[in-house]
Short mmCIF file of C-alpha atoms in Angstrom, two decimals:
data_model
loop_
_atom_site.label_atom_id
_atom_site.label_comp_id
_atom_site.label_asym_id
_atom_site.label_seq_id
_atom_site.Cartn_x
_atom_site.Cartn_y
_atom_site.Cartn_z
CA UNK A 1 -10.73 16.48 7.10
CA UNK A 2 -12.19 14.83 10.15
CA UNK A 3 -14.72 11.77 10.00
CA UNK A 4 -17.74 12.27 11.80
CA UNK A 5 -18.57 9.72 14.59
CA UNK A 6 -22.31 9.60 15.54
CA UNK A 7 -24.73 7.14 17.88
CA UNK A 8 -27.24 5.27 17.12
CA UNK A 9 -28.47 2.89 19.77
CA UNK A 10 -25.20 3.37 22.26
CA UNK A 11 -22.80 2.49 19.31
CA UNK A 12 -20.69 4.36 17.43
CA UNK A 13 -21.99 4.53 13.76
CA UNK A 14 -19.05 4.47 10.95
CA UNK A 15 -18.03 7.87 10.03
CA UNK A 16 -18.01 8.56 6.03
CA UNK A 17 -15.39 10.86 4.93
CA UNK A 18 -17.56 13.66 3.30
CA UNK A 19 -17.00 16.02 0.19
CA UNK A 20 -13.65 16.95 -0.22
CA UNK A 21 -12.74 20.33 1.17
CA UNK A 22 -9.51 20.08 -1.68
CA UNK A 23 -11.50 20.97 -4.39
CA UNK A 24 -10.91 19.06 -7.64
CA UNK A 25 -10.83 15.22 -7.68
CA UNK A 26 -7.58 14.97 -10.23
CA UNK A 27 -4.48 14.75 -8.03
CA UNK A 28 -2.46 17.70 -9.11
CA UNK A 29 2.03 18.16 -9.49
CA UNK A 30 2.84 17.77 -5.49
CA UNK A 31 0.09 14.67 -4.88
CA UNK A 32 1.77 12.51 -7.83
CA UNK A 33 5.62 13.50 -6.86
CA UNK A 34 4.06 12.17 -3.14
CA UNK A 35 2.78 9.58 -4.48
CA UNK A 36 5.14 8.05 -6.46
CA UNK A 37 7.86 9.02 -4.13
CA UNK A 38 6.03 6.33 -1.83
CA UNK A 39 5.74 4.16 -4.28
CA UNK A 40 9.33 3.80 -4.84
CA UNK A 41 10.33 3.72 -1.57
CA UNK A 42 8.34 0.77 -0.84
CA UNK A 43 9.31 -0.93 -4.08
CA UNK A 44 13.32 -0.40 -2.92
CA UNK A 45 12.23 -1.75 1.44
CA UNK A 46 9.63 -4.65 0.30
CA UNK A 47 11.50 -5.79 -2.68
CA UNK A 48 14.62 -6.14 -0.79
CA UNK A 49 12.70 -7.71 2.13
CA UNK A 50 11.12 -10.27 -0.10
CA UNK A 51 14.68 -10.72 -1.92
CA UNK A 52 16.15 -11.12 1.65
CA UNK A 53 14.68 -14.48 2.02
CA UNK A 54 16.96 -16.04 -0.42
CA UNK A 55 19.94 -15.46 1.99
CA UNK A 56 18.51 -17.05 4.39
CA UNK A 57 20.13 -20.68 2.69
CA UNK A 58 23.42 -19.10 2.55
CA UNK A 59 23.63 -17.59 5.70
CA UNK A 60 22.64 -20.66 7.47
CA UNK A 61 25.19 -22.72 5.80
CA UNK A 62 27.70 -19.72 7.04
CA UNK A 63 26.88 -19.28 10.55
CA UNK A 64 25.24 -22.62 11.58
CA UNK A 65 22.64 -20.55 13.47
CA UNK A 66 19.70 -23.34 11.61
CA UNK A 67 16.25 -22.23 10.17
CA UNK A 68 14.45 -21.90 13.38
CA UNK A 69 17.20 -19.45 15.12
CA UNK A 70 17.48 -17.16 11.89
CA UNK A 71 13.69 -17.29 11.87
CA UNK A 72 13.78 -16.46 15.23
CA UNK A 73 15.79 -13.25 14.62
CA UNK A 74 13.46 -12.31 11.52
CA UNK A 75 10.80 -12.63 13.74
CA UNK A 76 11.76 -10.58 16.90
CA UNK A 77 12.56 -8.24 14.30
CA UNK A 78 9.03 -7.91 12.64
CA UNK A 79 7.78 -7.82 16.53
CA UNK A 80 10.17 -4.39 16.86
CA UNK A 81 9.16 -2.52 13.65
CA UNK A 82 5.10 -3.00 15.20
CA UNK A 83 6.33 -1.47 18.49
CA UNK A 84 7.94 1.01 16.26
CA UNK A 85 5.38 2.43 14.13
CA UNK A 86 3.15 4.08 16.18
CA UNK A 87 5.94 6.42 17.14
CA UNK A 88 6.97 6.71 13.39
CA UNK A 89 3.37 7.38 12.29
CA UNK A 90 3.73 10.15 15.02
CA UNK A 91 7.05 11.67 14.37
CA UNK A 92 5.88 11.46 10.58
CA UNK A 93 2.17 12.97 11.69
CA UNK A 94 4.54 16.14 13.17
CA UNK A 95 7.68 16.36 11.37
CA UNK A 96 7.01 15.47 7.99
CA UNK A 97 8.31 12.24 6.68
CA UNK A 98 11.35 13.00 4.54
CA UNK A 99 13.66 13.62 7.60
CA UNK A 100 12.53 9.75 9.44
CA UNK A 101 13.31 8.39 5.82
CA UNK A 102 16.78 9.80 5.09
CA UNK A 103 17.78 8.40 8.52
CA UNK A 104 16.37 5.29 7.99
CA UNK A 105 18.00 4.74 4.82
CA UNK A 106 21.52 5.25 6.06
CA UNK A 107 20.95 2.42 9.03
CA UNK A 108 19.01 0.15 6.60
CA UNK A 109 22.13 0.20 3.88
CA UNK A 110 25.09 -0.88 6.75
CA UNK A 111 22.81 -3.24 8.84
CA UNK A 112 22.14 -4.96 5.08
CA UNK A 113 25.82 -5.21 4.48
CA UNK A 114 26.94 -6.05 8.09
CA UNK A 115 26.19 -10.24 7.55
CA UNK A 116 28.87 -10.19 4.70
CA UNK A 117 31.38 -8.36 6.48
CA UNK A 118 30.90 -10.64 9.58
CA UNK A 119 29.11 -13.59 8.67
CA UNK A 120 29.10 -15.04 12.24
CA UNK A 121 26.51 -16.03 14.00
CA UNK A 122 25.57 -13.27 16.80
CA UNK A 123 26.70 -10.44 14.19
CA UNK A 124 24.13 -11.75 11.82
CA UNK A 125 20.85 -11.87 13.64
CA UNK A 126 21.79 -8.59 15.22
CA UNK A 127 21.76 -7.23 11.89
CA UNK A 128 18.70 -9.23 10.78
CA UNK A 129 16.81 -7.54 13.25
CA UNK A 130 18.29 -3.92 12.92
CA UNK A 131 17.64 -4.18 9.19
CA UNK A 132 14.36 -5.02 9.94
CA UNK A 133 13.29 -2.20 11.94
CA UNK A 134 15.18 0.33 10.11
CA UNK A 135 13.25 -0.35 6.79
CA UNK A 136 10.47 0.32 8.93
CA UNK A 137 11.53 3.89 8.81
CA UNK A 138 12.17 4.00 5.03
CA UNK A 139 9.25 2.43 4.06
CA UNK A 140 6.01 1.48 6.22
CA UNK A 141 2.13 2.14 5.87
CA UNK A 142 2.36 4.23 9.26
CA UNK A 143 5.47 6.25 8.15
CA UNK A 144 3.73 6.95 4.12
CA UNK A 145 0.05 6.85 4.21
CA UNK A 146 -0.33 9.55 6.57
CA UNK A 147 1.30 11.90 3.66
CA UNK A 148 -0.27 10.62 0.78
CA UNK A 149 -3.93 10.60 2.31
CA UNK A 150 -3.45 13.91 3.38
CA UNK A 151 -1.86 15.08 -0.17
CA UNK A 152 -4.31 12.82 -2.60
CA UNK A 153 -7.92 14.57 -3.08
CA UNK A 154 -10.54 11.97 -0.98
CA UNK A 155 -11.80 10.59 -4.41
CA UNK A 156 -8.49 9.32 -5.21
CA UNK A 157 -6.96 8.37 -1.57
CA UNK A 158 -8.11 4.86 -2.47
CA UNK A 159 -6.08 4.75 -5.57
CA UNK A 160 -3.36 6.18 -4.30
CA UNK A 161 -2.68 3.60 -1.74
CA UNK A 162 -3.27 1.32 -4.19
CA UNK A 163 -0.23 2.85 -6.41
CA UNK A 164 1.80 2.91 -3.04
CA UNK A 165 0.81 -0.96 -3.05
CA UNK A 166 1.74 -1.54 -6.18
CA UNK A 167 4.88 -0.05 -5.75
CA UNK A 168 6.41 -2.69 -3.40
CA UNK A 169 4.95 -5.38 -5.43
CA UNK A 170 7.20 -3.65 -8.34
CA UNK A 171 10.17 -4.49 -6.59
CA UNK A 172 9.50 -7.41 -5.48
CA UNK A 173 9.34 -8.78 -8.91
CA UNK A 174 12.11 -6.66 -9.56
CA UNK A 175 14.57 -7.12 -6.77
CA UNK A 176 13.60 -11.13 -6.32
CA UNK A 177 15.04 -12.12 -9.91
CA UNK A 178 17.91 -9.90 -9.76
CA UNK A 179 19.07 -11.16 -6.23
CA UNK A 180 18.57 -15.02 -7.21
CA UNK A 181 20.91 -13.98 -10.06
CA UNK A 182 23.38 -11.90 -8.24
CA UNK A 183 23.80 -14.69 -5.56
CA UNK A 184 24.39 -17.62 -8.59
CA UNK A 185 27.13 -15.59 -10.31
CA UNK A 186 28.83 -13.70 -7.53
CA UNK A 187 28.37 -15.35 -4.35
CA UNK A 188 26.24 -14.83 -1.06
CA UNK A 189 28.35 -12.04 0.12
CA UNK A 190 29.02 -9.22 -3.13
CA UNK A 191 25.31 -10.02 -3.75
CA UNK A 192 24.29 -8.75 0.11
CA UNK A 193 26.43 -5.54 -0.69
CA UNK A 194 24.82 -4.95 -3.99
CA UNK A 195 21.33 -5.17 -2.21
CA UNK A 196 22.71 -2.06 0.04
CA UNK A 197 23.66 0.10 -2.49
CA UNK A 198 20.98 -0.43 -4.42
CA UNK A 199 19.09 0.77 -1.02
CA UNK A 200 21.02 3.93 -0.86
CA UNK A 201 18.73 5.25 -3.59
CA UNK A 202 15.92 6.12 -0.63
CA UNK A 203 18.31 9.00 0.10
CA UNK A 204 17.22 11.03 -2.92
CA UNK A 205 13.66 9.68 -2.81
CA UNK A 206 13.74 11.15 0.53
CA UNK A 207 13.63 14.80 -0.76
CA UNK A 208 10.90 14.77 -2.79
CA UNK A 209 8.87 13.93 0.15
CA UNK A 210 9.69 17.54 1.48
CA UNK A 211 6.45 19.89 1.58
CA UNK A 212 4.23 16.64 2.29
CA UNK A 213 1.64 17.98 4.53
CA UNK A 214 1.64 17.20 8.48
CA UNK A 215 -1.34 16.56 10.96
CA UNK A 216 -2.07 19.81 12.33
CA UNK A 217 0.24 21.86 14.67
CA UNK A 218 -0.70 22.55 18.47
CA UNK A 219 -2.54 26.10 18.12
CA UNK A 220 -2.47 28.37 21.00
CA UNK A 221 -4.03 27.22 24.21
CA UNK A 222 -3.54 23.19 23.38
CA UNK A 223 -6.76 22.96 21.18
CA UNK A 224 -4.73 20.96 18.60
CA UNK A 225 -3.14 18.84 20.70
CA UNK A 226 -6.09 18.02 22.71
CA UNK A 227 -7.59 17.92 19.57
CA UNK A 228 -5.42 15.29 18.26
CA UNK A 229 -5.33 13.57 21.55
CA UNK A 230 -9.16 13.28 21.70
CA UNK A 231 -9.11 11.41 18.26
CA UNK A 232 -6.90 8.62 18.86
CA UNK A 233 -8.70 8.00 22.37
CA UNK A 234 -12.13 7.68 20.67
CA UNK A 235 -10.53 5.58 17.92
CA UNK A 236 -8.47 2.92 20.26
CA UNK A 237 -12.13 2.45 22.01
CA UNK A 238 -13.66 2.12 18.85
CA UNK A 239 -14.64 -2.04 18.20
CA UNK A 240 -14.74 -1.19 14.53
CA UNK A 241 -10.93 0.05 15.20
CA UNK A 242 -9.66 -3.23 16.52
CA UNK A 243 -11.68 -5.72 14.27
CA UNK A 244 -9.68 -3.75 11.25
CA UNK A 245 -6.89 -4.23 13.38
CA UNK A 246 -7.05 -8.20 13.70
CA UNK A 247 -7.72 -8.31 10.38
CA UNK A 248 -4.96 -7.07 9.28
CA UNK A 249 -2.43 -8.85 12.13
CA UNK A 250 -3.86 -12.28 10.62
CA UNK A 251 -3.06 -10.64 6.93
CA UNK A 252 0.26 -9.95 8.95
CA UNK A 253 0.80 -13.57 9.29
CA UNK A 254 0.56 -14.74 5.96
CA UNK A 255 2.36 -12.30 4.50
CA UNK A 256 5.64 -12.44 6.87
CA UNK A 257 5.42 -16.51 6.12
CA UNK A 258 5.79 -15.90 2.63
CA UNK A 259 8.22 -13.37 2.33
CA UNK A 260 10.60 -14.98 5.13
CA UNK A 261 10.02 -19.04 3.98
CA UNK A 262 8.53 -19.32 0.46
CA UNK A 263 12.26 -20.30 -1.09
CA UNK A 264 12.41 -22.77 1.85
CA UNK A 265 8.95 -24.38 0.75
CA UNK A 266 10.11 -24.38 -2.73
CA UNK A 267 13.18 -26.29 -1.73
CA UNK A 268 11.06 -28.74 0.88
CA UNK A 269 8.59 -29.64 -1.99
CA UNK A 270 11.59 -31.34 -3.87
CA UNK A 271 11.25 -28.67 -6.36
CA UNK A 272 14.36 -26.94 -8.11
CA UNK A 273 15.48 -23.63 -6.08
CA UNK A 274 16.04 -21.07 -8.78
CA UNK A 275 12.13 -21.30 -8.90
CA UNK A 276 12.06 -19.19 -6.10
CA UNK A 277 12.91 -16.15 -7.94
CA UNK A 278 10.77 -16.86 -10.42
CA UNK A 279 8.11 -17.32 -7.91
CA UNK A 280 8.95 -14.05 -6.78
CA UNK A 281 8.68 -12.27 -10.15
CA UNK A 282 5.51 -13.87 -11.06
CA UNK A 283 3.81 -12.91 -7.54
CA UNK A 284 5.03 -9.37 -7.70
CA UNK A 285 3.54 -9.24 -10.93
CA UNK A 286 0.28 -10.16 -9.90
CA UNK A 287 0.58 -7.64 -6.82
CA UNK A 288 1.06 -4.84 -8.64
CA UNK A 289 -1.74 -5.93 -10.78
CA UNK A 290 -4.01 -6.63 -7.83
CA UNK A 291 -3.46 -3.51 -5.94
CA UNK A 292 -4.29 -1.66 -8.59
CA UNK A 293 -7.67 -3.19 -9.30
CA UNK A 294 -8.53 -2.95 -5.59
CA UNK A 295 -7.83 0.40 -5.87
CA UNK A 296 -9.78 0.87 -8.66
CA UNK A 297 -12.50 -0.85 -7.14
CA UNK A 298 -12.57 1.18 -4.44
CA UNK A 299 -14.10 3.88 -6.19
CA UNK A 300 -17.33 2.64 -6.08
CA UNK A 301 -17.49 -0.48 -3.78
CA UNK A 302 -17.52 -0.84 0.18
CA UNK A 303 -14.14 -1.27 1.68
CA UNK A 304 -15.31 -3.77 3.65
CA UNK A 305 -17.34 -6.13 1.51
CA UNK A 306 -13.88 -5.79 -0.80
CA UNK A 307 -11.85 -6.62 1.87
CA UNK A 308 -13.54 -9.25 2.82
CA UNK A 309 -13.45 -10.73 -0.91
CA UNK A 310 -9.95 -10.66 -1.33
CA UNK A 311 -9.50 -12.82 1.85
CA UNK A 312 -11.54 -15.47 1.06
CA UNK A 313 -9.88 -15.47 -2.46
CA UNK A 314 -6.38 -15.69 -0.37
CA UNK A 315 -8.24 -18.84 1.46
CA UNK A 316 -9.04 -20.65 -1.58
CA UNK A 317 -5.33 -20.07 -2.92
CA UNK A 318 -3.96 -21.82 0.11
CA UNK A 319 -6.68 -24.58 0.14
CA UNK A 320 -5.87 -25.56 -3.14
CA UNK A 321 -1.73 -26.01 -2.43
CA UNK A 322 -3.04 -28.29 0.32
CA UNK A 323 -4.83 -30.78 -1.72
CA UNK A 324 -2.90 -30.21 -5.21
CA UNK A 325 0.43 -32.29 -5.70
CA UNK A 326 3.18 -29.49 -5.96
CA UNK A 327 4.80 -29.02 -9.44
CA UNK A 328 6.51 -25.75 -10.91
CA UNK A 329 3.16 -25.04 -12.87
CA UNK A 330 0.93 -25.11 -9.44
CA UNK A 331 3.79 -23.04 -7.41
CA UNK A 332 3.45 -20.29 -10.23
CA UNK A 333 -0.03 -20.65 -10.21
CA UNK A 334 0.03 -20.06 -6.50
CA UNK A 335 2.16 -16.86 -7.09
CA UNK A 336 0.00 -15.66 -8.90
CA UNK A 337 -3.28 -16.23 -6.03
CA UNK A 338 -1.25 -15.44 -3.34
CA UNK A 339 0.81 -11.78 -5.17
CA UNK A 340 -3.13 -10.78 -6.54
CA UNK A 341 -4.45 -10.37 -2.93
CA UNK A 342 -1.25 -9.25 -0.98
CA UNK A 343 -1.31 -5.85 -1.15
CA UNK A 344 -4.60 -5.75 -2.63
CA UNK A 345 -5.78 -5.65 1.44
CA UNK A 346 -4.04 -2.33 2.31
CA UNK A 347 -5.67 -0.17 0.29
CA UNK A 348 -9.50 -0.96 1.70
CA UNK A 349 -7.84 -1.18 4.94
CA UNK A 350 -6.45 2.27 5.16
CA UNK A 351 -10.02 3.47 3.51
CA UNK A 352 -11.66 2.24 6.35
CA UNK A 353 -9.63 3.66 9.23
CA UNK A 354 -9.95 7.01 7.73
CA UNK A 355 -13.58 6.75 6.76
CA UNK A 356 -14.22 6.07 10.26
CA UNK A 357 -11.69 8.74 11.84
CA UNK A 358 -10.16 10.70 9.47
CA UNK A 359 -7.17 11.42 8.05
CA UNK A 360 -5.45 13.94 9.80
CA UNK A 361 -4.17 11.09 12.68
CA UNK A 362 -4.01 8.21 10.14
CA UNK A 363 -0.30 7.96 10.76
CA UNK A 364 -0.54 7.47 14.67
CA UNK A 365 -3.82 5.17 13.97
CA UNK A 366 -1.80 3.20 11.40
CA UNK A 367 1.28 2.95 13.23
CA UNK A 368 -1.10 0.61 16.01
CA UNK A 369 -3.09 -1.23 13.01
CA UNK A 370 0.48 -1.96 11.92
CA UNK A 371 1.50 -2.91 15.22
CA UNK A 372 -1.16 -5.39 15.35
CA UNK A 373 -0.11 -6.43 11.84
CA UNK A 374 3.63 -6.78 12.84
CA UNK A 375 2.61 -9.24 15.93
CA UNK A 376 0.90 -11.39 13.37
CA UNK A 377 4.23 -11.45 11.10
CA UNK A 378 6.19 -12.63 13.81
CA UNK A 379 4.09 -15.26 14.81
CA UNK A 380 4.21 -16.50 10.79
CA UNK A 381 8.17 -15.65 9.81
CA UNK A 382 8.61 -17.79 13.60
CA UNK A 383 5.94 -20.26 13.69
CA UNK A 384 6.77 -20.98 9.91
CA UNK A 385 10.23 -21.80 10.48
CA UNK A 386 9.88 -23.55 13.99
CA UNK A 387 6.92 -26.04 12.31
CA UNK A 388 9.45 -26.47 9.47
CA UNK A 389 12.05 -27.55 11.17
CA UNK A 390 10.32 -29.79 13.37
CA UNK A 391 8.05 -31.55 11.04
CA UNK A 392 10.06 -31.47 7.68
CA UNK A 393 7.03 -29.94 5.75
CA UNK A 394 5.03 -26.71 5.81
CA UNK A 395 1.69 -28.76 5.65
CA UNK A 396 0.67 -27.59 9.76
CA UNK A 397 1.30 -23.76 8.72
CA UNK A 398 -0.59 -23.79 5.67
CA UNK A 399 -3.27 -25.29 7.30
CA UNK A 400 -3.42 -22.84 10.56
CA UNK A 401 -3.11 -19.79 7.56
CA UNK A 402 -6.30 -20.93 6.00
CA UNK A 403 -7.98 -21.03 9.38
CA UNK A 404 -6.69 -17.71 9.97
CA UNK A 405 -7.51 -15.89 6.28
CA UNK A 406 -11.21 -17.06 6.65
CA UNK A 407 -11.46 -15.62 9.99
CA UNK A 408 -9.86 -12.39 8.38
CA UNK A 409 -12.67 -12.66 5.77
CA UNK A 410 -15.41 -12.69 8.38
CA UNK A 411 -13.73 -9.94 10.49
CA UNK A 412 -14.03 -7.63 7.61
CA UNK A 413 -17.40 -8.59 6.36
CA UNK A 414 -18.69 -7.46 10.18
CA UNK A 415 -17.22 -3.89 9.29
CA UNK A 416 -19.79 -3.10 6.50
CA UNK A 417 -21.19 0.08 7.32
CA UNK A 418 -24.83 0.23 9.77
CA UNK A 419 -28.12 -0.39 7.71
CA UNK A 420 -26.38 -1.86 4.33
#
C-alpha cells in the first residue's frame, strides 16, 4: 500500500494512506504473534540499554577510563547504530527480519559479557560500542516497524507501534530494578553476565518473526526495484521527510541523555543512588502507559498536532526540574513526565512517514529517520557526560534539552497536513 504524493502549488501535498486493501480492521493470529514478537524484543534491547547505565559507576571505578571517556564510547556507539540502520531497514525490507535478529542476538549477548571478563579499559569501550550497535540489529524501529506496518491492518498500524513502544518501556521497568538489585547483592561483574543471558532469549523470539511480510521483490524487467528506488528518492527530497527527521534526532537527544546519565544525575543531586532503579521502574511504567494512549489516540487525531503535544509536555517536564529543588518525590515525579512522552513520539512518528510514503519502504525510510535520531543521541549520551564532568552539575544540558524539545514541538506542528 503506497501513499499517494500529489501538487498543489509546486509542493508536494501529504499523502494519506487510503482504505485498507487487507480487508478487516481486527489484526488477525500472524499480526499479534508479529506484534508482540516486537514487543518483546524491544522490551529485552531497551530495557537492558536503560539498565546498562547503572554500570557505568562500576566500570569507571574498574577501568579509570572517567565519565566523559565511557560517555564517549556510548556515544560513538549510538553514532554507529544510525549509520547502521538504513542498511538494516533494507536487509530487513528484503530478507525478512528474523534472520538480522538471530545474528544480532548472538553478538549482543558476548559483547554484554566481554567488560566482566576483561574489565580494562580499551576492552571495555570496545565492547560498549559493539553492544551498542549489535542491539541495533535485535531491536530497532528500522529493523521492526517495517514488519509490523506491513502485517497490522492500516486502522491499527498506529496501535501497533504503540504496543511495540510499550514493549521497551516494559523492560525498562523491568530490567532497571532487577539490575540495581543484581549489582547490590552479587557484584558489578555476575550481574553484567546475568544481563547476557537474560538477552539470549531474542534467539527464540527470533522465530516467530518468520513469515513477516517483506517490501516487494524485484519483478521481471527491474519494475520493483526501480519501483522501490523511485520511492526513497522522492521521499529523501521530500521537506516534510526531513522536518520528521529533526524532530525525531532532537527526541534522539533527550532520550540517549537519560538512558546513558540519569543514575549519574541522581547521584550529582546529593540524592541516594538506589533511587535510580526506582526511577527507572516508575518511568517505564509511565512509558508503557503513554505509548499506549498515543496509540490510542492515534485513531482519531492528527499525528502531527499529537506529536507536537507530547513535546511540549516533555518541555514542561524539564522546565520544572530546573526551577524545583530536587528531592526523591520531584525525581519520581519527573519519571513519571519524562517515561509518559518517551515512546509516546514513535508511534505518530512512524504514522507520518508512512502516511506520506507508504509502507512498503518504511524500513529503508526509517533506518535514515533513525539515523538522524541516532546523531542526536550521541550528541546527548556525549554532551551529557562532557558538561558533567566539567561543570559538576547537569544544569547546562537540561537547559539546551528544553531549547531543543520546544523546537521539536514546533517542527511537528509545521507537519499538519495542507488546508487543516
Amino acid at each position: 500500500m503506497l501513499g499517494r504524493i500529489a501538487r498543489r502549488g509546486g509542493a508536494h501535498a501529504p499523502a494519506h494512506r487510503g482504505p485498507d486493501p487487507r480487508g478487516a480492521v481486527a489484526m488477525n493470529a500472524a499480526a499479534w504473534r508479529i506484534t508482540l514478537s516486537a514487543a518483546l524484543l524491544m522490551a529485552l534491547v531497551t530495557g537492558s540499554r536503560a539498565a546498562g547505565a547503572l554500570y557505568l559507576s562500576p566500570l569507571n571505578s574498574a577501568t579509570g577510563v572517567g565519565l566523559a571517556g565511557l560517555s564517549l564510547g556510548l556515544a560513538i556507539g549510538q553514532l554507529g547504530v544510525g549509520l547502521l540502520q538504513p542498511v538494516i531497514g533494507a536487509l530487513a525490507d528484503r530478507l525478512g527480519a528474523s534472520r538480522i535478529v538471530a545474528c544480532g542476538a548472538v553478538l549482543l549477548a558476548l559483547f554484554t559479557v566481554a567488560p566482566a571478563a576483561w574489565p580494562q579499559a580499551a576492552p571495555v569501550l570496545l565492547a560498549l560500542v559493539l553492544a551498542t550497535l549489535a542491539g541495533s540489529a535485535v531491536a530497532s524501529n528500522a529493523l521492526l516497524l517495517g514488519p509490523v506496518n506491513r502485517t497490522v491492518p492500516a486502522a491499527r498500524a498506529g496501535q501497533a507501534v504503540a504496543i511495540v513502544g510499550a514493549g521497551a518501556s516494559a523492560g525498562q521497568l523491568l530490567l532497571g530494578p532487577a539490575t540495581q538489585w543484581a549489582i547490590e547483592d552479587w557484584g558489578w561483574r555476575s550481574a553484567l553476565v546475568a544481563s547476557g543471558v537474560v538477552l539470549v532469549f531474542a534467539l527464540p523470539l527470533s522465530r516467530a518473526l518468520r513469515g513477516a511480510p517483506c517490501a516487494p521483490v524485484r519483478r521481471e524487467g527491474g519494475a520493483g526495484t526501480a519501483g522501490r528506488a523511485s520511492l526513497r528518492r522522492t521521499a529523501l527530497r521530500d521537506s516534510r521527510f526531513w522536518r520528521v527527521a529533526a524532530s525525531f534526532g532532537l527526541c534522539g537527544f533527550h532520550i540517549a541523555f537519560l538512558t546513558a546519565h540519569m543514575p549519574g544525575v541522581i547521584e550529582r543531586c546529593g540524592l541516594p543512588v538506589s533511587l535510580a532503579g526506582r526511577w527507572m521502574a516508575v518511568s517505564g511504567a509511565a512509558n508503557v502507559v503513554g505509548s499506549l494512549a498515543v496509540g490510542a489516540l492515534l485513531r482519531r487525531s492528527d499525528p502531527a498536532r499529537l506529536l507536537a503535544a507530547v513535546y511540549v509536555l516533555r518541555a514542561l517536564g524539564i522546565g520544572t526540574l530546573l526551577v524545583v529543588p530536587a528531592t526523591p518525590t520531584l525525581m519520581l515525579g519527573f519519571a513519571l513526565a519524562m517515561g509518559a512522552t518517551h515512546m509516546a513520539t514513535l508511534p505518530p512518528t512512524s504514522q507520518l512517514v508512512a502516511r506520506d510514503h507508504g509502507v512498503q519502504q518504511l524500513g529503508a525510510l526509517f533506518g535514515v529517520v533513525m539515523l538522524v535520531h541516532q546523531l542526536g543521541s550521541f550528541g546527548g549520551v556525549w554532551l551529557g557526560g562532557w558538561a558533567a564532568a566539567a561543570t559538576g552539575g547537569d544544569a547546562l544540558l537540561w537547559r539546551v534539552d528544553l531549547g531543543l524539545a520546544l523546537l521539536a514541538a514546533a517542527l511537528a506542528w509545521s507537519l499538519r497536513p495542507l488546508g487543516r
